[in-house]
C-alpha positions as a printed NumPy array, in Angstrom:
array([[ -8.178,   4.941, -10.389],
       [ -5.888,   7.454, -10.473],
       [ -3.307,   6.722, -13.437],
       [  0.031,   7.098, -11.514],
       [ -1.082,   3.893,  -9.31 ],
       [ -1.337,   2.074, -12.485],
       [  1.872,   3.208, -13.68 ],
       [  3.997,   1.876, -10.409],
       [  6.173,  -1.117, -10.506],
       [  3.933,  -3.77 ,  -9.249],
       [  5.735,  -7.167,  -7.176],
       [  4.613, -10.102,  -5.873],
       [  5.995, -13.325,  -4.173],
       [  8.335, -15.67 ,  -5.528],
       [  6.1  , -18.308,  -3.571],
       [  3.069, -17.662,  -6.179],
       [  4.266, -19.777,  -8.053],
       [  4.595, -20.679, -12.108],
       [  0.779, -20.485, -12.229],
       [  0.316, -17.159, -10.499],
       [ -1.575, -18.702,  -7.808],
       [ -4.046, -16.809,  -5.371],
       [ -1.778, -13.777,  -5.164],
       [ -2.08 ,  -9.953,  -4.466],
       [  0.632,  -7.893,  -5.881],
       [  2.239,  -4.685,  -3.991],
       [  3.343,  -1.433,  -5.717],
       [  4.941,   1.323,  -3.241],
       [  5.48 ,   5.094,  -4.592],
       [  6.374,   7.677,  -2.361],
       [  2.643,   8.611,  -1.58 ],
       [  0.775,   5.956,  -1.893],
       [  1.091,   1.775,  -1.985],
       [ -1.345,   0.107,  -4.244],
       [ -2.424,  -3.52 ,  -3.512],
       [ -4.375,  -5.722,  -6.288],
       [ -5.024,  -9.228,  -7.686],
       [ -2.829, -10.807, -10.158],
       [ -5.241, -12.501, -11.625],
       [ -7.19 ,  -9.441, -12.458],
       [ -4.184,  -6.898, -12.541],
       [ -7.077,  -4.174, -14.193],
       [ -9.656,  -4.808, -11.566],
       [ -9.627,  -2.281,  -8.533],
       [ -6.746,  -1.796,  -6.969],
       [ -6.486,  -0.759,  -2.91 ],
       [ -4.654,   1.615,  -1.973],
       [ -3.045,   3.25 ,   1.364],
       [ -0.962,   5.963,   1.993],
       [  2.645,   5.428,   3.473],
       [  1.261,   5.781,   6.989],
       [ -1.924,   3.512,   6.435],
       [ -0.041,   0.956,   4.811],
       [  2.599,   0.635,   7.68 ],
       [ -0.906,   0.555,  10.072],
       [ -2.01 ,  -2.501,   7.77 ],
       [  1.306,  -4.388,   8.168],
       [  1.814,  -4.271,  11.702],
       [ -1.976,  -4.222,  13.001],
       [ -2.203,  -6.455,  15.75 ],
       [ -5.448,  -8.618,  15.854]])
């Protein structure tokens, strides 16, 4: 995984809750968007370039 992924300021929602619930968290840099689990924030982490990740958000099923 490249290192600068890692690095990135990583959010998640305010509705996960104080227990960190089932969430994914979101880091955006200006070429690429990483998306993990915060449960297992050094697992593998997805990621998408700007254009993918706009495809992911507004894919229509």
């Amino acid at each position: 995984m490249p290192v600068v992924v890692r690095a990135l300021a990583w959010r998640k929602s305010s509705f996960s809750g104080v227990n960190n619930g089932d969430c994914v968290e979101v880091a955006v840099g200006h070429l690429v968007v990483g998306v993990r689990d915060s449960k297992n924030t050094d697992g593998g982490i997805l990621t998408f370039d700007p254009a993918g990740w706009r495809a992911f958000l507004t894919r229509q099923p």
